[in-house]
Tab-separated table of C-alpha atoms and ligand atoms in Angstrom:
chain	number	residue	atom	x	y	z
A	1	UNK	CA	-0.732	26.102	29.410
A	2	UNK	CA	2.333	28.227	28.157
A	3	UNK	CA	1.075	31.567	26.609
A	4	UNK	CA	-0.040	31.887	23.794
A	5	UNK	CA	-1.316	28.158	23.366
A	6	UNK	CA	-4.955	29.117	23.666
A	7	UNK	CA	-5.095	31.821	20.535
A	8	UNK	CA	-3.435	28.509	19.021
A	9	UNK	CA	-7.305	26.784	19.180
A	10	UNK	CA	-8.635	29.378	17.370
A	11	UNK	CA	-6.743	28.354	14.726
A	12	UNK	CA	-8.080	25.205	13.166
A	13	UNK	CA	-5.119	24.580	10.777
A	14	UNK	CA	-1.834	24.782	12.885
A	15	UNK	CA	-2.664	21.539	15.143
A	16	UNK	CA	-5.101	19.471	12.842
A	17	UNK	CA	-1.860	17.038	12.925
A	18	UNK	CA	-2.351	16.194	16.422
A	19	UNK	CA	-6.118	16.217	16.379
A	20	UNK	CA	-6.388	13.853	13.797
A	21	UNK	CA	-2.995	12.170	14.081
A	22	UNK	CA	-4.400	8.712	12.591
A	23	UNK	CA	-4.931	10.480	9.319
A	24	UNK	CA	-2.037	12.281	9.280
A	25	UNK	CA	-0.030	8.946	9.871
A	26	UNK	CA	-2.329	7.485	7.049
A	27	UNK	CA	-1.853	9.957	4.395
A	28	UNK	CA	1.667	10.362	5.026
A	29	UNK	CA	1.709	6.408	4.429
A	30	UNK	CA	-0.567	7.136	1.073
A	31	UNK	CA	2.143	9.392	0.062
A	32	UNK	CA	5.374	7.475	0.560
A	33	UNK	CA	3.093	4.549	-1.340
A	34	UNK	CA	2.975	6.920	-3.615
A	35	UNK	CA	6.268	7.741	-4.357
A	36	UNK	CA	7.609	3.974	-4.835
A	37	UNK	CA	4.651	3.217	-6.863
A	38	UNK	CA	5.215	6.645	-8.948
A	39	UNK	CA	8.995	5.814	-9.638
A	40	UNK	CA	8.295	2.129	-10.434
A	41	UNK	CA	6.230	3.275	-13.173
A	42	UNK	CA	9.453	3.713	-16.023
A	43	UNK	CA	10.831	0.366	-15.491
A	44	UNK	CA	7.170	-1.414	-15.233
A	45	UNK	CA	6.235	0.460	-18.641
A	46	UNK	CA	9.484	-0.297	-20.251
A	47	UNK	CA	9.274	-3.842	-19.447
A	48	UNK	CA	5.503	-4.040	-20.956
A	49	UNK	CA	6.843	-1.613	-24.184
A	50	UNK	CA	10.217	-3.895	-24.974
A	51	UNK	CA	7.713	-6.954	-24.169
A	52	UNK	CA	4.957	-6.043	-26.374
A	53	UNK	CA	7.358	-4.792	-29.194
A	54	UNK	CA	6.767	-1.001	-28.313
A	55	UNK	CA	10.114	0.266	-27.934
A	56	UNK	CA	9.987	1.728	-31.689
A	57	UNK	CA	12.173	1.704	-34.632
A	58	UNK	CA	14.894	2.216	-32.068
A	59	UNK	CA	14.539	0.453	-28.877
A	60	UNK	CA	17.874	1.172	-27.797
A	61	UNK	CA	17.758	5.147	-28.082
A	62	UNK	CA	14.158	4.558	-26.135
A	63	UNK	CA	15.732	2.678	-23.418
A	64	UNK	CA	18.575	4.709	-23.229
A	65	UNK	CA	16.200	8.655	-23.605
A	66	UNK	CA	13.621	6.804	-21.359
A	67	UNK	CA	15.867	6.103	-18.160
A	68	UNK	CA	17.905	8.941	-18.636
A	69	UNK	CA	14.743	11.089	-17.977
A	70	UNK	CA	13.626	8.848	-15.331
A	71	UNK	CA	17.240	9.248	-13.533
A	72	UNK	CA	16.906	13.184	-14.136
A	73	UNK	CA	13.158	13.386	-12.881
A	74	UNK	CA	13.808	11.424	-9.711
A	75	UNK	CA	17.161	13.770	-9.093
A	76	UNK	CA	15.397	16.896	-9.488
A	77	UNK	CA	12.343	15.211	-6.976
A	78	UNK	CA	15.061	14.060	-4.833
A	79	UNK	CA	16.452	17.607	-4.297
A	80	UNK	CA	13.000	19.294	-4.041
A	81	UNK	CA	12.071	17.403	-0.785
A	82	UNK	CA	14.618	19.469	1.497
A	83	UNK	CA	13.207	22.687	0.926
A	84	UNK	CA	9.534	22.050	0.264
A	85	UNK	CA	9.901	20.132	3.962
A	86	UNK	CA	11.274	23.187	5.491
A	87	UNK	CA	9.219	25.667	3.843
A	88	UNK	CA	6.147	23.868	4.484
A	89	UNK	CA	7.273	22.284	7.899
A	90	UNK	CA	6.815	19.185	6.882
A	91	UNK	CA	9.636	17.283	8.150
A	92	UNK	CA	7.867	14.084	7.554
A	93	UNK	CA	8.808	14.361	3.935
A	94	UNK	CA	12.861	14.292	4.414
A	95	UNK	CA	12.435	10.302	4.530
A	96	UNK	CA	11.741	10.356	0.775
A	97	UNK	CA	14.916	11.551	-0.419
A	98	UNK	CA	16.966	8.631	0.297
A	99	UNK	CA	14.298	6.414	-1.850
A	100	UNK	CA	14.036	9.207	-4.377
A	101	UNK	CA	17.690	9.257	-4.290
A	102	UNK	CA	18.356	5.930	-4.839
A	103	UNK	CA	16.010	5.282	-7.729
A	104	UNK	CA	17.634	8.116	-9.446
A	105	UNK	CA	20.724	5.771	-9.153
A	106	UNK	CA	18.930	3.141	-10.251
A	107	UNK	CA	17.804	4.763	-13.497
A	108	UNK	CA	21.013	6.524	-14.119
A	109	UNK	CA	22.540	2.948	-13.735
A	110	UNK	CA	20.189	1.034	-16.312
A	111	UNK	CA	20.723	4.400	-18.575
A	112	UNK	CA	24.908	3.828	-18.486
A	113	UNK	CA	24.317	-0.049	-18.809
A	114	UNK	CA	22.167	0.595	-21.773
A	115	UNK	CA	25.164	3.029	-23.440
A	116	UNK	CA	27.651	0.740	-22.589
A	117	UNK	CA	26.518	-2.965	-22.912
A	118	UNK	CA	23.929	-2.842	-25.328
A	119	UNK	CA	24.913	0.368	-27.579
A	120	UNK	CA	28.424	0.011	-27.031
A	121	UNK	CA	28.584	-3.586	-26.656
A	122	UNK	CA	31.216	-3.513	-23.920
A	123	UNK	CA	34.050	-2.274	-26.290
A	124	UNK	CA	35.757	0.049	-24.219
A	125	UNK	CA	38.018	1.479	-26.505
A	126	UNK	CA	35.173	2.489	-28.880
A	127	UNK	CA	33.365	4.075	-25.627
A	128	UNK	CA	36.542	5.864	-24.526
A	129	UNK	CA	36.839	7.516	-27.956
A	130	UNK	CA	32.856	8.186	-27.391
A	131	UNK	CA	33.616	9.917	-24.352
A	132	UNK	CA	36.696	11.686	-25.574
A	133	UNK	CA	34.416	12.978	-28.732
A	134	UNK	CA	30.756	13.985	-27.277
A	135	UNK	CA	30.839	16.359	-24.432
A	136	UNK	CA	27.504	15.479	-23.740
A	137	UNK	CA	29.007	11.964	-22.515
A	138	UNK	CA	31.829	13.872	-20.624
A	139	UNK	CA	28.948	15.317	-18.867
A	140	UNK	CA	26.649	12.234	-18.672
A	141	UNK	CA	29.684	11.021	-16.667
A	142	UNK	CA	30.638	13.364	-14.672
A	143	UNK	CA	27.068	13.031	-13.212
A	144	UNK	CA	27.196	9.389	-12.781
A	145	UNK	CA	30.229	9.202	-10.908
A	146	UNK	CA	28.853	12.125	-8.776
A	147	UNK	CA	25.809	10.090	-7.923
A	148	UNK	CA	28.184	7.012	-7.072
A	149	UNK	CA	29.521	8.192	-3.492
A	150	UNK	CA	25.697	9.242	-2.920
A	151	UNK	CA	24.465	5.617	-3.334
A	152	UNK	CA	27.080	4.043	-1.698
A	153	UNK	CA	26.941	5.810	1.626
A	154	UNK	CA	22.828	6.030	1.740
A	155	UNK	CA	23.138	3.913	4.646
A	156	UNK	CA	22.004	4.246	7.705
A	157	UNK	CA	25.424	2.846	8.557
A	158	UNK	CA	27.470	5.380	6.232
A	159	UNK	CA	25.404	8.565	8.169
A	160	UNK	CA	26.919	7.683	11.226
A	161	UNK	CA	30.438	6.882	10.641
A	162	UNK	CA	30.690	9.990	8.587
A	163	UNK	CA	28.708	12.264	10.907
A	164	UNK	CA	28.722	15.609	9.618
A	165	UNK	CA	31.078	14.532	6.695
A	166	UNK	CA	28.488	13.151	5.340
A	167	UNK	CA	26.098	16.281	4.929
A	168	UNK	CA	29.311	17.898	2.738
A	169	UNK	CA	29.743	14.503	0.653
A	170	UNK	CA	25.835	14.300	0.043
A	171	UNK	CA	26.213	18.117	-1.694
A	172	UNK	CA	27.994	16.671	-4.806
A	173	UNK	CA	24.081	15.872	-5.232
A	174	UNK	CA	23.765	19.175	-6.422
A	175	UNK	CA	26.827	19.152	-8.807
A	176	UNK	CA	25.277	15.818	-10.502
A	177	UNK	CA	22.164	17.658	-11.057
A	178	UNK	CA	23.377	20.755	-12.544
A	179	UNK	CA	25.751	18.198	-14.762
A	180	UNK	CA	22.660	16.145	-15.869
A	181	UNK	CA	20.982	19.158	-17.018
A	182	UNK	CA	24.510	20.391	-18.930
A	183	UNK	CA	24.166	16.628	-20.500
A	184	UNK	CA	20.355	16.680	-21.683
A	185	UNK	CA	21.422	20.498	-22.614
A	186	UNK	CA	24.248	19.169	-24.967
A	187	UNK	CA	22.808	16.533	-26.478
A	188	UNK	CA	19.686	17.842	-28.123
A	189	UNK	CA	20.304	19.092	-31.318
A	190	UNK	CA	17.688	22.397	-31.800
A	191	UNK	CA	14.949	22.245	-29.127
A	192	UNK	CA	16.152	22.890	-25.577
A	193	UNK	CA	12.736	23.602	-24.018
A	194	UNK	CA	12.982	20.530	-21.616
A	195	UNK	CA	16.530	20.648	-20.732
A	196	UNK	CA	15.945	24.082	-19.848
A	197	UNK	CA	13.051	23.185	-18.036
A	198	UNK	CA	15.050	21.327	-15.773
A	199	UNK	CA	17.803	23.520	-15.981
A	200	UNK	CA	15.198	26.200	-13.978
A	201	UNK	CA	13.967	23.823	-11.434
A	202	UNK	CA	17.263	22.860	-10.349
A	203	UNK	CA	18.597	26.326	-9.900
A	204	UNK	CA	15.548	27.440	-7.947
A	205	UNK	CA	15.734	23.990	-6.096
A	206	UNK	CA	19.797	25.222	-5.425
A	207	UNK	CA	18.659	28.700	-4.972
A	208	UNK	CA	15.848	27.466	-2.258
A	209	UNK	CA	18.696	26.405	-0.187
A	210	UNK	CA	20.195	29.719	0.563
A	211	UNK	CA	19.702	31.050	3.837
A	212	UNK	CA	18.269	34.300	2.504
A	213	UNK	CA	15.678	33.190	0.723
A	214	UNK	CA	14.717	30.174	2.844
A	215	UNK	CA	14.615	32.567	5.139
A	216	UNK	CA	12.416	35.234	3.070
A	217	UNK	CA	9.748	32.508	1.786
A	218	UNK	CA	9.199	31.165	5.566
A	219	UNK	CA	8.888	34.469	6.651
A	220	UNK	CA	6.083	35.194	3.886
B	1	LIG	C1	27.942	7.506	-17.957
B	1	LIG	C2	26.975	8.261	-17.923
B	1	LIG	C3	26.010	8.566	-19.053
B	1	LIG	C4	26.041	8.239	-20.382
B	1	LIG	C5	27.107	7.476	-21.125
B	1	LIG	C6	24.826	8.771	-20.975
B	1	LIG	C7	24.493	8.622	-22.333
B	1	LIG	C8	23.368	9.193	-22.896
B	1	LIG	C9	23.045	9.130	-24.310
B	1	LIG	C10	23.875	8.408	-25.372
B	1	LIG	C11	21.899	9.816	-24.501
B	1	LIG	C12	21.206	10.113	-25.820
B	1	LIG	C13	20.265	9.153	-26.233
B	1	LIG	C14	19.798	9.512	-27.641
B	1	LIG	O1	19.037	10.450	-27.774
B	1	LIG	O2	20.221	8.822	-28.528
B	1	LIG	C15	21.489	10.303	-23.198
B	1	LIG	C16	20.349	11.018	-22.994
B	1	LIG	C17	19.944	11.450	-21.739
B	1	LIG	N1	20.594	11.220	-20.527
B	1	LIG	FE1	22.346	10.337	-20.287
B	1	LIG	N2	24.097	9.415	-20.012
B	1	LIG	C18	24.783	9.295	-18.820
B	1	LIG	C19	24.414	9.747	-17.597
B	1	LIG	C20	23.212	10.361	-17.338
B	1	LIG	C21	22.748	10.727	-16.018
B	1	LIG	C22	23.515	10.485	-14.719
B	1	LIG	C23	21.517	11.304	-16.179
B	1	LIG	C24	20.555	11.872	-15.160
B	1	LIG	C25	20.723	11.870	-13.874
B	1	LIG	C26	21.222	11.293	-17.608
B	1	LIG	C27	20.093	11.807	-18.175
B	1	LIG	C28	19.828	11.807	-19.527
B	1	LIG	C29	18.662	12.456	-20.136
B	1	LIG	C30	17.575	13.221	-19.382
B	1	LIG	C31	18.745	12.230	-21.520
B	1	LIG	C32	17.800	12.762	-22.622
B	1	LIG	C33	16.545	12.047	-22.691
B	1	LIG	C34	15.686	12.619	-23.819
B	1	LIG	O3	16.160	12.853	-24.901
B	1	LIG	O4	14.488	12.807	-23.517
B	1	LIG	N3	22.273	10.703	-18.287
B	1	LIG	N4	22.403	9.919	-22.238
């Protein structure tokens, strides 16, 4: 037994994952469960609201704040699993950001289609003058089409052929955060509690990733 593994069973904590590796297996299931279920919830609630008549006096500016924060929420969740994983050796986790990832997409998708088809009714010319006048649409689409590449080379298939390419490409994650933020932060006229909010998580999410303080948490 190499050294040091016996004061290891006198500590119940640091190998309950192989004593009990059934429930570790199950609650890591519970969790993942979890996190489809949890970002299904928007588009499941939407659906009942526009249903049931619940999308209020506006239903388009509901639609359109409603996925918007969905896309942002799942971004910011999606860029929170690398360093809680690491910090809390948890390496199990790093499987959720693709999903996380990828609903963020999804949301930021539905949020554009909303703007454009049924606010903007397809009329490019009035959206291009849109654009050209709001910054807070210059910014809304700057993070889109930095969350495009992202989606398109999730794959399995994408990871390989760009090897460690694809590590660099899947940074500009951090650039479509930090412009989603400038976007929320643009667009709301006085209050800017909540896009500053988010504006702090994703800088300590950014700032988690620096060697030195990685390193300084772990080693606390
Ligand atoms: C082409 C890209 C985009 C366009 C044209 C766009 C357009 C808009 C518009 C018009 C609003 C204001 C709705 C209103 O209050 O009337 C809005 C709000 C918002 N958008 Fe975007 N957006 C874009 C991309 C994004 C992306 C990529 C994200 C997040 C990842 C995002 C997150 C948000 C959030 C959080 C809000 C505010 C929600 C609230 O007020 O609670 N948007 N967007």
């Amino acid at each position: 037994m190499p050294s040091g593994e016996g004061a290891d069973q006198t500590s119940p904590h640091r190998h309950s994952h192989v004593r009990h590796p059934a429930r570790h297996e199950r609650s890591r299931a519970v969790i993942q469960v979890a996190v489809h279920a949890g970002a299904i919830v928007p588009l499941s609630w939407l659906t009942v609201d526009a249903l049931t008549g619940g999308l209020t006096a506006n239903p388009i500016q509901a639609i359109t704040t409603r996925t918007g924060t969905a896309a942002l929420v799942c971004l910011v969740l999606s860029l929170a699993v690398t360093p809680l994983s690491g910090i809390g050796r948890q390496a199990w986790m790093v499987p959720l950001r693709r999903p996380l990832g990828l609903y963020a997409f999804f949301y930021a998708s539905l949020h554009m289609a909303t703007f454009a088809g049924l606010d903007y009714g397809l009329d490019w010319r009035l959206i291009w003058n849109t654009v050209l006048e709001k910054r807070y649409i210059v910014a809304g689409t700057g993070a889109f089409v930095s969350m495009l590449p992202l989606a398109l080379t999730s794959t399995r298939g994408w990871q390989r052929r760009l090897g460690p390419r694809w590590r660099k490409l899947h940074r500009l994650a951090y650039l479509a955060a930090i412009l989603a933020v400038i976007h929320f932060l643009w667009l709301v006229k006085a209050d800017i509690r909540q896009p500053l909010a988010y504006g702090v998580g994703v800088a300590a999410l950014l700032a988690l990733r620096l060697p030195v303080v990685r390193g300084r948490l772990r080693s606390w």
